[in-house]
Short mmCIF file of C-alpha atoms in Angstrom, two decimals:
data_model
loop_
_atom_site.label_atom_id
_atom_site.label_comp_id
_atom_site.label_asym_id
_atom_site.label_seq_id
_atom_site.Cartn_x
_atom_site.Cartn_y
_atom_site.Cartn_z
CA MET Y 1 4.70 -26.75 55.75
CA LYS Y 2 5.68 -29.55 53.47
CA LYS Y 3 3.01 -28.32 51.01
CA LYS Y 4 4.27 -24.89 51.07
CA ALA Y 5 7.73 -25.83 50.23
CA LYS Y 6 6.49 -28.00 47.27
CA GLY Y 7 4.60 -25.03 45.88
CA PHE Y 8 7.48 -22.77 46.16
CA LEU Y 9 9.80 -25.22 44.22
CA ASN Y 10 7.27 -25.67 41.52
CA THR Y 11 7.48 -21.70 40.87
CA LEU Y 12 11.13 -22.04 40.18
CA LYS Y 13 10.49 -24.67 37.50
CA ILE Y 14 8.20 -22.66 35.36
CA GLU Y 15 9.30 -23.02 31.90
CA SER Y 16 9.04 -20.37 28.97
CA VAL Y 17 10.14 -20.11 25.69
CA GLY Y 18 12.28 -17.01 26.42
CA LYS Y 19 13.08 -13.99 28.47
CA HIS Y 20 12.31 -10.35 27.29
CA ILE Y 21 13.99 -7.43 29.00
CA LEU Y 22 13.03 -3.95 28.47
CA LEU Y 23 15.80 -1.53 29.39
CA GLU Y 24 15.46 2.30 29.75
CA PHE Y 25 18.92 3.94 29.54
CA TRP Y 26 19.02 7.78 30.65
CA GLY Y 27 21.71 10.01 30.47
CA ALA Y 28 23.42 7.75 27.90
CA LYS Y 29 26.09 8.74 25.52
CA GLY Y 30 26.76 8.44 21.60
CA LEU Y 31 22.81 8.31 21.06
CA ASN Y 32 23.26 10.29 17.73
CA SER Y 33 26.16 8.25 16.31
CA ILE Y 34 25.68 5.25 14.03
CA LYS Y 35 29.09 4.23 14.50
CA ILE Y 36 28.56 3.85 18.37
CA ILE Y 37 25.22 2.31 18.19
CA LYS Y 38 26.38 -0.17 15.73
CA LYS Y 39 29.37 -0.87 17.99
CA ALA Y 40 26.64 -1.18 21.01
CA LEU Y 41 24.72 -3.62 19.14
CA THR Y 42 27.44 -6.00 17.77
CA GLN Y 43 29.37 -5.94 21.09
CA ALA Y 44 26.17 -6.79 22.95
CA VAL Y 45 25.53 -9.94 20.65
CA ASP Y 46 29.03 -11.02 20.86
CA THR Y 47 29.27 -10.70 24.74
CA SER Y 48 26.07 -12.59 25.34
CA GLY Y 49 27.26 -15.47 23.11
CA ALA Y 50 24.19 -14.90 20.70
CA THR Y 51 24.43 -15.67 16.92
CA LEU Y 52 23.81 -12.68 14.93
CA LEU Y 53 21.93 -12.86 11.45
CA LYS Y 54 21.52 -9.26 10.57
CA ILE Y 55 21.68 -5.79 11.90
CA GLU Y 56 19.71 -2.81 10.48
CA LEU Y 57 20.39 0.63 11.47
CA HIS Y 58 18.60 3.94 10.70
CA LYS Y 59 19.30 7.49 11.52
CA PHE Y 60 16.57 10.07 11.56
CA SER Y 61 16.61 13.66 10.94
CA PRO Y 62 17.40 15.99 12.72
CA GLN Y 63 18.32 13.21 15.68
CA GLY Y 64 17.52 9.77 16.79
CA ILE Y 65 18.90 6.33 15.71
CA SER Y 66 17.00 2.96 15.45
CA GLY Y 67 18.83 -0.10 15.69
CA ILE Y 68 17.86 -3.84 15.47
CA ALA Y 69 20.04 -6.98 15.64
CA LEU Y 70 18.18 -10.09 14.48
CA ILE Y 71 19.69 -12.97 16.54
CA ALA Y 72 19.53 -16.75 16.02
CA GLU Y 73 17.84 -16.47 19.59
CA SER Y 74 15.55 -13.46 18.83
CA HIS Y 75 16.38 -10.00 18.85
CA ILE Y 76 18.18 -6.91 20.47
CA SER Y 77 16.61 -3.40 19.60
CA ILE Y 78 17.76 0.13 20.42
CA HIS Y 79 15.89 3.39 19.73
CA THR Y 80 17.41 6.45 20.88
CA CYS Y 81 16.22 10.01 21.81
CA PRO Y 82 19.37 12.28 22.02
CA GLN Y 83 16.99 15.18 22.75
CA TYR Y 84 16.36 13.31 26.30
CA GLN Y 85 19.43 11.37 26.56
CA TYR Y 86 17.27 8.43 26.49
CA ALA Y 87 17.38 5.15 24.90
CA ALA Y 88 14.74 2.36 24.74
CA ILE Y 89 16.38 -1.20 24.55
CA ASP Y 90 14.87 -4.38 24.58
CA ILE Y 91 16.66 -7.71 24.69
CA PHE Y 92 14.61 -10.90 23.80
CA THR Y 93 16.42 -14.24 23.91
CA CYS Y 94 14.88 -17.60 23.67
CA GLY Y 95 16.47 -20.72 25.10
CA ASP Y 96 18.94 -20.66 27.78
CA LYS Y 97 22.46 -20.77 25.89
CA VAL Y 98 22.34 -16.96 25.73
CA ASP Y 99 22.73 -14.78 28.77
CA PRO Y 100 20.92 -11.33 28.21
CA TYR Y 101 22.40 -9.99 31.36
CA GLN Y 102 25.65 -10.21 29.63
CA ALA Y 103 24.33 -8.08 26.66
CA ILE Y 104 23.16 -5.55 29.35
CA SER Y 105 26.73 -5.35 30.90
CA SER Y 106 28.18 -4.70 27.29
CA LEU Y 107 25.57 -2.09 26.36
CA LYS Y 108 26.45 -0.17 29.74
CA SER Y 109 29.86 -0.15 29.26
CA THR Y 110 29.48 1.30 25.64
CA LEU Y 111 26.67 3.86 25.99
CA LYS Y 112 27.53 4.69 29.87
CA PRO Y 113 23.88 5.27 31.04
CA LYS Y 114 23.52 7.31 34.26
CA ASP Y 115 20.35 5.53 35.30
CA ILE Y 116 18.47 2.45 34.20
CA GLN Y 117 15.14 1.01 34.72
CA LEU Y 118 14.64 -2.64 33.80
CA LEU Y 119 11.77 -4.91 33.50
CA GLU Y 120 12.13 -8.72 32.60
CA VAL Y 121 9.21 -10.51 31.18
CA LYS Y 122 9.06 -14.40 30.71
CA ARG Y 123 7.64 -14.83 27.29
CA GLY Y 124 5.46 -17.97 26.38
CA VAL Y 125 5.01 -19.53 29.58
CA LEU Y 126 4.66 -23.22 29.20
CA LYS Y 127 2.22 -25.58 31.16
CA MET D 1 -12.32 14.76 47.35
CA LYS D 2 -11.03 17.51 45.10
CA LYS D 3 -7.37 16.71 45.93
CA LYS D 4 -8.09 13.08 45.01
CA ALA D 5 -9.57 14.08 41.73
CA LYS D 6 -6.72 16.25 40.55
CA GLY D 7 -4.41 13.27 41.46
CA PHE D 8 -6.22 11.14 39.15
CA LEU D 9 -6.23 13.62 36.52
CA ASN D 10 -2.62 13.71 36.87
CA THR D 11 -1.81 10.20 36.38
CA LEU D 12 -3.88 10.66 32.97
CA LYS D 13 -1.20 13.14 31.96
CA ILE D 14 1.84 11.15 32.36
CA GLU D 15 4.04 11.47 29.12
CA SER D 16 5.87 8.93 27.74
CA VAL D 17 8.22 8.33 24.60
CA GLY D 18 6.35 5.56 23.51
CA LYS D 19 4.20 2.40 24.15
CA HIS D 20 5.51 -1.04 23.93
CA ILE D 21 2.85 -3.76 23.81
CA LEU D 22 4.25 -7.39 24.35
CA LEU D 23 1.54 -9.90 22.82
CA GLU D 24 1.59 -13.76 23.44
CA PHE D 25 -0.40 -15.43 20.54
CA TRP D 26 -1.42 -19.23 21.18
CA GLY D 27 -3.11 -21.61 18.72
CA ALA D 28 -2.10 -19.21 15.95
CA LYS D 29 -1.94 -20.35 12.23
CA GLY D 30 0.78 -19.87 9.33
CA LEU D 31 3.57 -19.78 12.01
CA ASN D 32 5.77 -21.47 9.74
CA SER D 33 5.22 -19.84 6.54
CA ILE D 34 7.45 -16.81 5.52
CA LYS D 35 4.75 -15.54 3.19
CA ILE D 36 1.99 -15.38 6.09
CA ILE D 37 4.59 -13.75 8.38
CA LYS D 38 5.51 -11.29 5.97
CA LYS D 39 1.99 -10.41 4.98
CA ALA D 40 1.11 -10.23 9.07
CA LEU D 41 3.94 -7.87 9.38
CA THR D 42 3.19 -5.62 6.39
CA GLN D 43 -0.54 -5.48 7.07
CA ALA D 44 -0.14 -4.46 10.67
CA VAL D 45 2.26 -1.65 9.71
CA ASP D 46 -0.26 -0.46 7.16
CA THR D 47 -3.20 -0.83 9.24
CA SER D 48 -1.66 1.11 12.12
CA GLY D 49 -0.61 3.94 9.90
CA ALA D 50 3.23 3.51 10.59
CA THR D 51 5.95 4.23 8.08
CA LEU D 52 7.83 0.95 7.17
CA LEU D 53 11.51 1.43 6.74
CA LYS D 54 12.51 -2.25 6.40
CA ILE D 55 11.50 -5.91 6.84
CA GLU D 56 13.90 -8.78 7.72
CA LEU D 57 12.72 -12.14 7.86
CA HIS D 58 14.45 -15.34 8.86
CA LYS D 59 13.32 -18.95 8.49
CA PHE D 60 14.82 -21.52 11.02
CA SER D 61 15.37 -25.13 10.35
CA PRO D 62 13.50 -27.46 11.09
CA GLN D 63 10.80 -24.79 11.89
CA GLY D 64 10.18 -21.10 13.47
CA ILE D 65 10.42 -17.88 11.78
CA SER D 66 11.52 -14.35 12.95
CA GLY D 67 10.43 -11.51 11.31
CA ILE D 68 10.93 -7.58 12.42
CA ALA D 69 9.67 -4.52 10.82
CA LEU D 70 11.75 -1.69 11.47
CA ILE D 71 9.31 1.41 11.07
CA ALA D 72 9.70 5.17 11.64
CA GLU D 73 8.06 4.96 14.89
CA SER D 74 10.07 1.94 16.31
CA HIS D 75 9.17 -1.56 15.36
CA ILE D 76 7.04 -4.51 15.12
CA SER D 77 8.49 -8.01 15.66
CA ILE D 78 7.43 -11.45 15.68
CA HIS D 79 8.96 -14.81 16.64
CA THR D 80 7.32 -18.05 16.06
CA CYS D 81 7.54 -21.47 17.52
CA PRO D 82 4.99 -23.67 15.50
CA GLN D 83 5.97 -26.55 17.82
CA TYR D 84 3.85 -24.73 20.43
CA GLN D 85 1.37 -22.77 17.96
CA TYR D 86 2.77 -19.97 19.83
CA ALA D 87 4.20 -16.46 18.66
CA ALA D 88 5.86 -13.86 20.56
CA ILE D 89 5.16 -10.29 19.06
CA ASP D 90 6.18 -6.93 20.38
CA ILE D 91 4.89 -3.73 19.16
CA PHE D 92 6.67 -0.62 19.98
CA THR D 93 5.54 2.89 18.88
CA CYS D 94 6.75 6.26 19.58
CA GLY D 95 4.72 9.21 19.45
CA ASP D 96 0.96 9.28 19.33
CA LYS D 97 0.39 9.30 15.50
CA VAL D 98 0.55 5.34 15.36
CA ASP D 99 -2.39 3.00 17.08
CA PRO D 100 -0.65 -0.01 18.11
CA TYR D 101 -3.83 -1.79 18.77
CA GLN D 102 -4.74 -1.17 15.20
CA ALA D 103 -1.75 -3.34 14.44
CA ILE D 104 -3.06 -6.05 17.13
CA SER D 105 -6.40 -6.23 15.33
CA SER D 106 -4.69 -6.75 11.97
CA LEU D 107 -2.39 -9.43 13.34
CA LYS D 108 -5.40 -11.26 14.73
CA SER D 109 -7.14 -11.41 11.51
CA THR D 110 -3.97 -12.88 9.78
CA LEU D 111 -2.66 -15.26 12.37
CA LYS D 112 -6.07 -16.22 13.86
CA PRO D 113 -4.90 -16.96 17.47
CA LYS D 114 -7.09 -19.01 19.99
CA ASP D 115 -5.59 -17.23 22.90
CA ILE D 116 -4.00 -13.88 23.51
CA GLN D 117 -2.08 -12.42 26.48
CA LEU D 118 -0.95 -8.74 26.31
CA LEU D 119 1.25 -6.55 28.64
CA GLU D 120 1.49 -2.82 27.68
CA VAL D 121 4.58 -0.90 29.09
CA LYS D 122 4.97 2.78 28.51
CA ARG D 123 8.80 3.32 27.67
CA GLY D 124 10.56 6.41 28.63
CA VAL D 125 8.36 7.99 31.18
CA LEU D 126 8.97 11.89 31.16
CA LYS D 127 8.90 14.03 34.23
#
């Protein structure tokens, strides 16, 4: 019993370089507006406490936007498919100073998705 | 038996907006060189047949580089931790014109990792 408890505690102590969260936003709004996507990214960076290094945005014809915020802690990216009311987002944060879930909360309030799917992956798991 | 075979074929036909591949490179080389990381990204984009829109690179002090290639098909990013000889890479490609595994092959030949871990996620799975 003691051995089992120790094993469980060990799993809680697994150290990794960062967290990478893949988000699917369905039924989201503003997906073809550069202004809204820029706002979504900048507010997500601010809310999470990350340090913004650069934002790149690109609008496709006839529709769709790609946006990437390079942050000191890694990046936040968004690629939109307005034809499906879908956006693929990923939030990659190294270290533990930034809370990526704060960024998600901000993105939700800007893009107002009806449905969300989320996958969190620990990156660079250390021995 | 016939029903089972049909079910199996259906899983092969699942449509998604894109593929997102998360790669861990361990024991890799050139992780603190802007020149090598830029070369790794540009060659990966070229080899995969993707269309480059923009590359952003940032060097951290005392070590570490972040690089993102925004491509018409989504993005390729790399964040390096030379202290662990580790790089976190992700390759996100929408559509089926670009083969992300060609990009991986190119990244391997430039950065020469000793070990690799790979996770492929289908993004935006459609009904």
